[in-house]
Short mmCIF file of C-alpha atoms and ligand atoms in Angstrom, two decimals:
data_model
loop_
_atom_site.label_atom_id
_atom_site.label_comp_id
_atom_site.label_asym_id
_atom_site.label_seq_id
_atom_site.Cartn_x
_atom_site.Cartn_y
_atom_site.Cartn_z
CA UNK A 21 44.05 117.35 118.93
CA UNK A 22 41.53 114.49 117.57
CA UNK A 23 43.18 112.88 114.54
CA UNK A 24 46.61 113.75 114.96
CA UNK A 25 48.95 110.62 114.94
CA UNK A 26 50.11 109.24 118.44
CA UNK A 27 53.34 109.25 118.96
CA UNK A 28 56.07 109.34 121.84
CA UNK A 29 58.31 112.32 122.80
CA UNK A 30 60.91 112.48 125.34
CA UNK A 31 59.18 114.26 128.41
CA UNK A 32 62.64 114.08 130.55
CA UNK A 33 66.07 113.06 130.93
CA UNK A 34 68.69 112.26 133.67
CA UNK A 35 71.97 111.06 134.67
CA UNK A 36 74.07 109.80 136.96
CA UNK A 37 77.78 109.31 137.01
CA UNK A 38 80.41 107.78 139.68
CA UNK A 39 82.31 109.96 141.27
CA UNK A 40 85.74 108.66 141.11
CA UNK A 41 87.51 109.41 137.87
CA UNK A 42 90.09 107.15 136.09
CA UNK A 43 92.42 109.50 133.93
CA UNK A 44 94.69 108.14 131.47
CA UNK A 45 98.12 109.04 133.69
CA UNK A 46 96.35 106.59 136.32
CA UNK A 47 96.33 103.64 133.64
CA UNK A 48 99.56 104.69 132.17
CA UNK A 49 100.79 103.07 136.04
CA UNK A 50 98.49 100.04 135.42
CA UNK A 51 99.31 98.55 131.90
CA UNK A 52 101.46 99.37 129.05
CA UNK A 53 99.90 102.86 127.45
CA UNK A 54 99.90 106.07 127.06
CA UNK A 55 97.62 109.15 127.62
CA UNK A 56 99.09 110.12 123.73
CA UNK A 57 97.85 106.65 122.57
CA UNK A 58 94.42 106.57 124.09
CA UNK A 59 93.78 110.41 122.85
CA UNK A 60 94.57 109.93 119.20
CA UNK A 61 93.42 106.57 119.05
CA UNK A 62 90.12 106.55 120.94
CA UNK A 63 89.56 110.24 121.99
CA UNK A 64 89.08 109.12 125.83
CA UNK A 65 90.74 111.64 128.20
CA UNK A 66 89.05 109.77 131.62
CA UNK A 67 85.96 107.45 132.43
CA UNK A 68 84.42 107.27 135.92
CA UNK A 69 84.38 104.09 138.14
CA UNK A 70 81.92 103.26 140.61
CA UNK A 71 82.49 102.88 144.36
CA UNK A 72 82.48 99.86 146.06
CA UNK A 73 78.89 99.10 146.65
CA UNK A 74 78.07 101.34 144.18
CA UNK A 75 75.55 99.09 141.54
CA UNK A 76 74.32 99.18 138.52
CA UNK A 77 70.71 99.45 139.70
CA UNK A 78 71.99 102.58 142.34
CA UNK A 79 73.08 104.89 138.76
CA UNK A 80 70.02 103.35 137.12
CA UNK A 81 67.91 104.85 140.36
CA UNK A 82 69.62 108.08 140.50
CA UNK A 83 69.24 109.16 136.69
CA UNK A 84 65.62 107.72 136.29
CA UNK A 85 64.90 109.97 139.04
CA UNK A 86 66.13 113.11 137.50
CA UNK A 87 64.19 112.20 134.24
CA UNK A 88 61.07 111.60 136.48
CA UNK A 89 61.76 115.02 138.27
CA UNK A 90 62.05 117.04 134.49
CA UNK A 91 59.23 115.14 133.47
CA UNK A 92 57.09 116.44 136.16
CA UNK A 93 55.45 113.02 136.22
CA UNK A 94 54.42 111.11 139.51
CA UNK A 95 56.01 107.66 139.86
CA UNK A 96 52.89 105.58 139.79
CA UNK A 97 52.37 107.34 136.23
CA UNK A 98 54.97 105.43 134.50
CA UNK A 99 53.84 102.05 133.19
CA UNK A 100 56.88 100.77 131.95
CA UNK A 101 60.69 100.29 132.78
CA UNK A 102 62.70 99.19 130.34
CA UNK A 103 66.68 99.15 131.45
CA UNK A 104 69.54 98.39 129.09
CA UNK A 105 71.96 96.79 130.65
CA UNK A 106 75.30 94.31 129.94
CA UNK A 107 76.24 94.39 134.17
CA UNK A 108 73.20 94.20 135.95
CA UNK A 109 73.63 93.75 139.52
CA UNK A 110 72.28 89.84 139.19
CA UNK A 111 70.75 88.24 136.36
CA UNK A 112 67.59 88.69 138.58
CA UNK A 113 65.98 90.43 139.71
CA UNK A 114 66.14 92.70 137.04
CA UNK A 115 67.87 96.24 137.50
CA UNK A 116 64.46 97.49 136.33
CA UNK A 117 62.63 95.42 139.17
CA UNK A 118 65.19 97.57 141.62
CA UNK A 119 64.50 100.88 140.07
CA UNK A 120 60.90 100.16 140.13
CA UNK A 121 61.52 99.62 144.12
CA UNK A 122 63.74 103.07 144.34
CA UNK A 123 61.16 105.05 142.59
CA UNK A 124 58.19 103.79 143.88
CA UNK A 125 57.07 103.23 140.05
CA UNK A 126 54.31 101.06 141.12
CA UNK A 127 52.19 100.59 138.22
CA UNK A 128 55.23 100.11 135.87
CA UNK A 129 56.32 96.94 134.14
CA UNK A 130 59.77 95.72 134.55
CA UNK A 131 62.05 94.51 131.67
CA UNK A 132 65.78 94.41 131.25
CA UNK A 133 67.00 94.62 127.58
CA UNK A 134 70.30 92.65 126.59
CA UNK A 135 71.90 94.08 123.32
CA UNK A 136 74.83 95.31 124.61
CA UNK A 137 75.45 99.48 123.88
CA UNK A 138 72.32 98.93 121.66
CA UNK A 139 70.40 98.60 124.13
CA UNK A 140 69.19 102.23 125.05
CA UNK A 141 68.02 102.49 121.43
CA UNK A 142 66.16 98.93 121.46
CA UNK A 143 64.36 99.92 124.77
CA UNK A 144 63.25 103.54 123.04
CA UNK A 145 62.01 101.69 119.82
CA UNK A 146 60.07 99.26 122.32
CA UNK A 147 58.85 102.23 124.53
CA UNK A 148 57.96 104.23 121.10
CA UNK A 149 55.84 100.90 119.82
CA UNK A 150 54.32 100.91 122.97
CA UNK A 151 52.99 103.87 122.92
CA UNK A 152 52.30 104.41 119.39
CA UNK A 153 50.27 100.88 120.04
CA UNK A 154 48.38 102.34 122.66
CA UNK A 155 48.78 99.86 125.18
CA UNK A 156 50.89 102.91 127.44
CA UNK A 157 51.61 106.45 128.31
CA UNK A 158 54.88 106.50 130.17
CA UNK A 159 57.83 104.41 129.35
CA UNK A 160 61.22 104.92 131.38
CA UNK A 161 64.23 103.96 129.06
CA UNK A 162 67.71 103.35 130.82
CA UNK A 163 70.90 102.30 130.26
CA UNK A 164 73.28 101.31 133.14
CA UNK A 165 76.21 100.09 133.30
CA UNK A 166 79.06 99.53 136.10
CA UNK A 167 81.49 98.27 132.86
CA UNK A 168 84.59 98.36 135.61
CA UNK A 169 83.42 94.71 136.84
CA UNK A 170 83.51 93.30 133.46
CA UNK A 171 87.04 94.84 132.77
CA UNK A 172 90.48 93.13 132.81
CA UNK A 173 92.64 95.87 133.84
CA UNK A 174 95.57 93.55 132.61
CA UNK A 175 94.46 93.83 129.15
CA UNK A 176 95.40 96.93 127.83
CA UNK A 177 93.51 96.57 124.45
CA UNK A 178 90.00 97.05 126.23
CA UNK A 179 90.61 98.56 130.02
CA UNK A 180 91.40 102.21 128.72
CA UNK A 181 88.00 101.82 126.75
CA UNK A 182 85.11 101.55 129.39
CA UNK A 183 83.74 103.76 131.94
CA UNK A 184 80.57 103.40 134.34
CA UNK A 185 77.67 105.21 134.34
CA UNK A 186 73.98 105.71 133.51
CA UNK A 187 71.37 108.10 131.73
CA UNK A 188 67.57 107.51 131.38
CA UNK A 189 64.82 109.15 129.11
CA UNK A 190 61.14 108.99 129.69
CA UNK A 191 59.01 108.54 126.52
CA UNK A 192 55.64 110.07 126.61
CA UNK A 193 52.67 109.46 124.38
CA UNK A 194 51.87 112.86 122.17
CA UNK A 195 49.80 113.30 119.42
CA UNK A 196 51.62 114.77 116.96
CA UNK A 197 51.38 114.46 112.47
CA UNK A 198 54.93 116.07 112.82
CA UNK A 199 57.07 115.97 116.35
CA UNK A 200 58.33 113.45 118.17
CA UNK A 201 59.89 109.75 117.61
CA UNK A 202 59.58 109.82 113.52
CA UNK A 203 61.53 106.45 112.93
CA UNK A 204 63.77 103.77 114.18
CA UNK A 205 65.82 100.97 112.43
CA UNK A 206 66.70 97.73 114.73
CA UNK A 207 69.36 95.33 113.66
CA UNK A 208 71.79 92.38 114.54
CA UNK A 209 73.80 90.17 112.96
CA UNK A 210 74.84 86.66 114.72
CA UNK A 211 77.72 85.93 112.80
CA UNK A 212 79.51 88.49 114.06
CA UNK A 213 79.36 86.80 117.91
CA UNK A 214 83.10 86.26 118.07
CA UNK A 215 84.35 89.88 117.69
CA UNK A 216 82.72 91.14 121.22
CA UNK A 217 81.84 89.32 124.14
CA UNK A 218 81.76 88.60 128.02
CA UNK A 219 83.81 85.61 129.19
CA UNK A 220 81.25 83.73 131.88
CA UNK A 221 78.76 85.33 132.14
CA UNK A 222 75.81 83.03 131.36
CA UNK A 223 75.93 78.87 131.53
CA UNK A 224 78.94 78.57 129.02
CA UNK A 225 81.89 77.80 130.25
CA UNK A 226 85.50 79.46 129.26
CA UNK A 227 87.85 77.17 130.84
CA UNK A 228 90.61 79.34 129.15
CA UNK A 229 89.41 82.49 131.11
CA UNK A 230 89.61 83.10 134.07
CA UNK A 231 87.15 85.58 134.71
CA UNK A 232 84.34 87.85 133.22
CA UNK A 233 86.12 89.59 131.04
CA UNK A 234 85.08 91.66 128.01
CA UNK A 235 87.08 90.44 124.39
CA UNK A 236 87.18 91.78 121.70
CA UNK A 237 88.39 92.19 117.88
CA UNK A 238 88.75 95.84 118.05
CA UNK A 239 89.88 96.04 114.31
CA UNK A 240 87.10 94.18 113.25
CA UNK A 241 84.16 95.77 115.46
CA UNK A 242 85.60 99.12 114.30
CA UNK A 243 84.64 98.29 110.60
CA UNK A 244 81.33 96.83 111.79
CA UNK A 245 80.47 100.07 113.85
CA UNK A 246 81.09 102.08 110.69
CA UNK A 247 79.15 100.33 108.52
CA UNK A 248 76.14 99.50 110.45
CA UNK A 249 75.97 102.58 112.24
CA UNK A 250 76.21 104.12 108.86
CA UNK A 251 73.22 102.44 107.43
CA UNK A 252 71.43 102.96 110.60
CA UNK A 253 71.59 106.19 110.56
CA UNK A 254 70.10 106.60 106.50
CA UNK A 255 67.46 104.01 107.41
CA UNK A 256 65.94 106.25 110.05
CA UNK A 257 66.07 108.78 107.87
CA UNK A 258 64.90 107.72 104.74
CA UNK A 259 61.92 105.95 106.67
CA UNK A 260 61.17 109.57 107.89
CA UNK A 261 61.21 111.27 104.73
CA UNK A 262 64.78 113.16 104.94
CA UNK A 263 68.25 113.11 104.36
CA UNK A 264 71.34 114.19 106.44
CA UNK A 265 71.07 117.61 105.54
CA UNK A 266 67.99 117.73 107.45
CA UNK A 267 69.24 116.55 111.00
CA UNK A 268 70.01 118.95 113.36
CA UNK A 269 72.27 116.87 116.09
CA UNK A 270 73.41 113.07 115.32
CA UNK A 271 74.03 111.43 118.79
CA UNK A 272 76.14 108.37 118.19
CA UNK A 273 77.43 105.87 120.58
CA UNK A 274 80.56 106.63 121.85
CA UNK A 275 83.09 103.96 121.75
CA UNK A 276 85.97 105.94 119.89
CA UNK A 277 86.30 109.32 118.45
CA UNK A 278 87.56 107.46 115.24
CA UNK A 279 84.30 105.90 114.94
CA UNK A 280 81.64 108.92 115.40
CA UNK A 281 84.25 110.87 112.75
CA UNK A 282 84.37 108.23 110.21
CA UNK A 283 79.98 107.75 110.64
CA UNK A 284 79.65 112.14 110.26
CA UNK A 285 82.29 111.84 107.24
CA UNK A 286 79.99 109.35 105.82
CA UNK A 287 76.79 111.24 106.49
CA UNK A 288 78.54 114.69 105.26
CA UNK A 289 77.67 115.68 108.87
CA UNK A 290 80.16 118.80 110.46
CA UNK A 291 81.21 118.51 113.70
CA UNK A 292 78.85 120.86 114.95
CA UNK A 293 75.89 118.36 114.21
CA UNK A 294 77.57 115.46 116.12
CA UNK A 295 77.29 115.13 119.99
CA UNK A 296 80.74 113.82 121.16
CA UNK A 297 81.58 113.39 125.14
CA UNK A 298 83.65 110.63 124.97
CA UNK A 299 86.58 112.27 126.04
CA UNK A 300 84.95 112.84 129.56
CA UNK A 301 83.24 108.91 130.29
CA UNK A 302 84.78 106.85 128.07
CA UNK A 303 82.70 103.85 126.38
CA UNK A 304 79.68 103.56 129.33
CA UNK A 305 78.00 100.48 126.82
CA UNK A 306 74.10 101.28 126.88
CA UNK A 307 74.22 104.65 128.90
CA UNK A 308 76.28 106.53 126.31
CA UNK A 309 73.21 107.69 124.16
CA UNK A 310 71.28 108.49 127.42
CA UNK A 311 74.09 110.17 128.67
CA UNK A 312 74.92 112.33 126.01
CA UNK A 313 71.12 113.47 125.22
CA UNK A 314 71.20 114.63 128.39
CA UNK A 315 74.44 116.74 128.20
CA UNK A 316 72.92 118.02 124.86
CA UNK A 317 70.01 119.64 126.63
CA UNK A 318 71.49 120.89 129.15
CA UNK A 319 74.32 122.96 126.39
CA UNK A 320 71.13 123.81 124.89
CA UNK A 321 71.97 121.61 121.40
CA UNK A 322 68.27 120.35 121.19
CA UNK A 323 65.60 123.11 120.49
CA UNK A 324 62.07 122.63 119.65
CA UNK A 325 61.73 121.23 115.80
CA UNK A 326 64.95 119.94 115.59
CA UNK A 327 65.59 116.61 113.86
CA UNK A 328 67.88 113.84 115.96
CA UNK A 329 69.18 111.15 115.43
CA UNK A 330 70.50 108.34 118.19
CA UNK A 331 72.66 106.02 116.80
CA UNK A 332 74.20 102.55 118.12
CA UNK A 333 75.96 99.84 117.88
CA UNK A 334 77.42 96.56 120.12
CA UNK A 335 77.97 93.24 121.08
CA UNK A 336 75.81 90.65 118.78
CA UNK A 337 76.38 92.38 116.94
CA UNK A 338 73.54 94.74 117.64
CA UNK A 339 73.00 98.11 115.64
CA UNK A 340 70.09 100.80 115.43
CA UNK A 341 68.99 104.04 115.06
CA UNK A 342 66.25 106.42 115.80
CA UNK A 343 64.70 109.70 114.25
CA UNK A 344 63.20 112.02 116.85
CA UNK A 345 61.68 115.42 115.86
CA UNK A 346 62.43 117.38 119.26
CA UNK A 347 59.41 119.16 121.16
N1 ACO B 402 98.03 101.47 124.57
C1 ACO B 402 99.06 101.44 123.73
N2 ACO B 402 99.11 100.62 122.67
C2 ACO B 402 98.08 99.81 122.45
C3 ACO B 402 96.95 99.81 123.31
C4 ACO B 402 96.96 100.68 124.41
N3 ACO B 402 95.96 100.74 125.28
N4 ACO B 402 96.07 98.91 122.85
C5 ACO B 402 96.60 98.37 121.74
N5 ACO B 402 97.81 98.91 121.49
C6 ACO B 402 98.74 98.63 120.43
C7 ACO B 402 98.50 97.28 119.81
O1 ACO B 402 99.16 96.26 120.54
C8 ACO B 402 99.11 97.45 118.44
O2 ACO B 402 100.51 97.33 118.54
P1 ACO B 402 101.36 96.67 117.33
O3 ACO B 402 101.14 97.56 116.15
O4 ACO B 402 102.74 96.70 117.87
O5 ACO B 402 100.78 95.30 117.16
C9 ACO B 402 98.80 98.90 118.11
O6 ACO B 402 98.51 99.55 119.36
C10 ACO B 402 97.61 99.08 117.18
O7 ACO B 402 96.56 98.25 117.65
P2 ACO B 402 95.18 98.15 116.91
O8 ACO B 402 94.30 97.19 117.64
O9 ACO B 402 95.40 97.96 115.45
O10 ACO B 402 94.65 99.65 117.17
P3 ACO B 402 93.37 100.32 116.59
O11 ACO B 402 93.73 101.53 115.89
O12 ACO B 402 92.44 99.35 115.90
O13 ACO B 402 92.65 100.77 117.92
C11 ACO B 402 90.80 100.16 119.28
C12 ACO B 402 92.19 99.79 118.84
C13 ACO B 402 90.84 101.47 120.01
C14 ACO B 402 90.29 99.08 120.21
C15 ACO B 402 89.89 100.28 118.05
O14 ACO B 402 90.02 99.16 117.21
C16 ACO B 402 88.44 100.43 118.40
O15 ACO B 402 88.02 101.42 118.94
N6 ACO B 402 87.63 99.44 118.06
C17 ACO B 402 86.25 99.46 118.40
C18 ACO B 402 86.10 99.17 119.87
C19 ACO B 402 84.68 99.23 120.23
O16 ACO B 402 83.96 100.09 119.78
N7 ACO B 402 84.23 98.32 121.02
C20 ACO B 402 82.81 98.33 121.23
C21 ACO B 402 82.49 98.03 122.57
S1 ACO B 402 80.77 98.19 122.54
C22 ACO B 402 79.99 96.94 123.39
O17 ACO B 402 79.01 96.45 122.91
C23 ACO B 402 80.53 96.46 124.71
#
């Protein structure tokens, strides 16, 4: 196919999920809430939490191997691994360096991505530029997260929100005028650093915390999400020559029902067109987008020539978007 454009498509997809689930009757006996209050407001029915011993890197292992297995690709083919990750298992090695070790990905490059749930999205634009570059064939795209160690299950404003988990996509080049990764939009805004982060965690100190704790403005990062996922979303779009009419399936982050609604309302999108398993995992930070994509494939929601588009946002604040044409 000499003279078609080279893109990236997604070759495979995988997931992996803890086994112990968290419903909202079990935090109901932990703080002050309410299995009504968590529904309406967020649209989380349970989120899984991982077992002791049970890492970041370990769902990161499991779900790139499933994507490896649907790809049909050996190991040594992929040359880079690209996780997205707020609770890697150590600052390093890298969870990628570990998942390179579990798959026996031996000819891969190894790169964690901090953007917080963004961070799925910003390791698919990198894998896409890769490839479109030239430079590679393979790229394995996680996100990972083991959220329950970064939780304060005192504070009832964020501990009903998170769940663990991971998914991972492998990008593959394909030459293509038409199919495949069309567009992406990448975004932050530094200003906004107050409304979301995670007490100690690097070399600042938070004498007034004691712990690694996620905090948050939920009001405020609510009205962020909107907006910027929002934008995100046209940007892609427009920058592939379409509208919202045109896409098929929007997969959005999932941090709150209230959110994904108020981003489709925006986009004129029905709720057929919107992938929504929040109810199921809660808020798993970077694997949400992996994890969903792969629970649309398997309901069969993606079919060949289909237009999606992923769509993020987190701590940063970080935002983006892609436009895939499936094949
Ligand atoms: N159970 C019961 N009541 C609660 C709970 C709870 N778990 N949490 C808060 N409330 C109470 C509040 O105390 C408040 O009570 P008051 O009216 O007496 O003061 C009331 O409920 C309303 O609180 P709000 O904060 O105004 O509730 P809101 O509708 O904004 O919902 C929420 C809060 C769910 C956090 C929402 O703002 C949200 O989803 N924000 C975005 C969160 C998000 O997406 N975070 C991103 C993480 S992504 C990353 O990068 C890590």
């Amino acid at each position: 196919m000499s003279g078609c454009k080279l893109t990236a498509r997604v070759s495979g997809v995988g997931k992996a999920l803890p086994e112990r689930r968290l419903t909202n009757a079990d935090l109901e006996k932990m703080v002050d809430t309410s299995d009504e209050w968590i529904s309406q407001r967020v649209g989380i029915k349970e989120r899984r939490i991982a077992a002791e011993g049970e890492y970041t890197s370990h769902l990161a292992s499991r779900a790139a191997a499933d994507a490896l297995k649907m790809s049909g690709l050996k190991a040594e083919e992929i040359d880079l691994i690209l996780v997205g990750t707020s609770t890697p298992d150590m600052v390093y090695p890298s969870v990628a360096c570990q998942v390179q070790k579990a798959l026996g990905a031996v000819n891969a490059g190894v790169l964690d991505i901090s953007a917080a749930c963004t961070g799925f999205i910003y390791g698919a634009s990198l894998a896409w530029g890769m490839i479109k570059a030239g430079c590679m064939r393979n790229v394995l795209v996680i996100g990972s997260e083991v959220n329950s160690s970064v939780v304060n299950w005192k504070d009832r404003d964020t501990c009903i929100l998170f769940g663990d988990g991971a998914g991972a996509a492998i990008f593959s080049a394909h030459e293509s005028e038409t199919e495949g990764v069309l567009s992406i939009k990448l975004g932050g805004d530094g200003n906004f650093d107050e409304l979301l982060y995670l007490t100690n965690s690097g070399c600042r100190p938070f004498p007034d915390v004691a712990g690694r704790y996620i905090m948050m403005q939920g009001n405020e990062v609510f009205k962020q999400a909107v907006r910027n996922m929002y934008e995100c979303a046209i940007n892609v779009l427009e920058g592939a020559g379409l509208t919202a009419a045109d896409v098929s399936l929007l997969i959005p982050h999932q941090a709150n029902t209230r959110i994904i609604g108020a981003v489709a309302k925006r986009l004129g999108l029905p709720d057929e067109k919107v992938f929504v398993n929040i109810a199921d995992y809660g808020n798993t930070s970077a694997a949400t987008i992996p994890i969903a994509l792969c629970e649309a494939l398997e309901q069969g929601r993606l079919k060949k020539g289909d237009v999606l588009v992923i769509d993020a946002f987190g701590a940063g604040l970080t935002f983006g978007a892609m436009a895939i044409r499936w094949t």
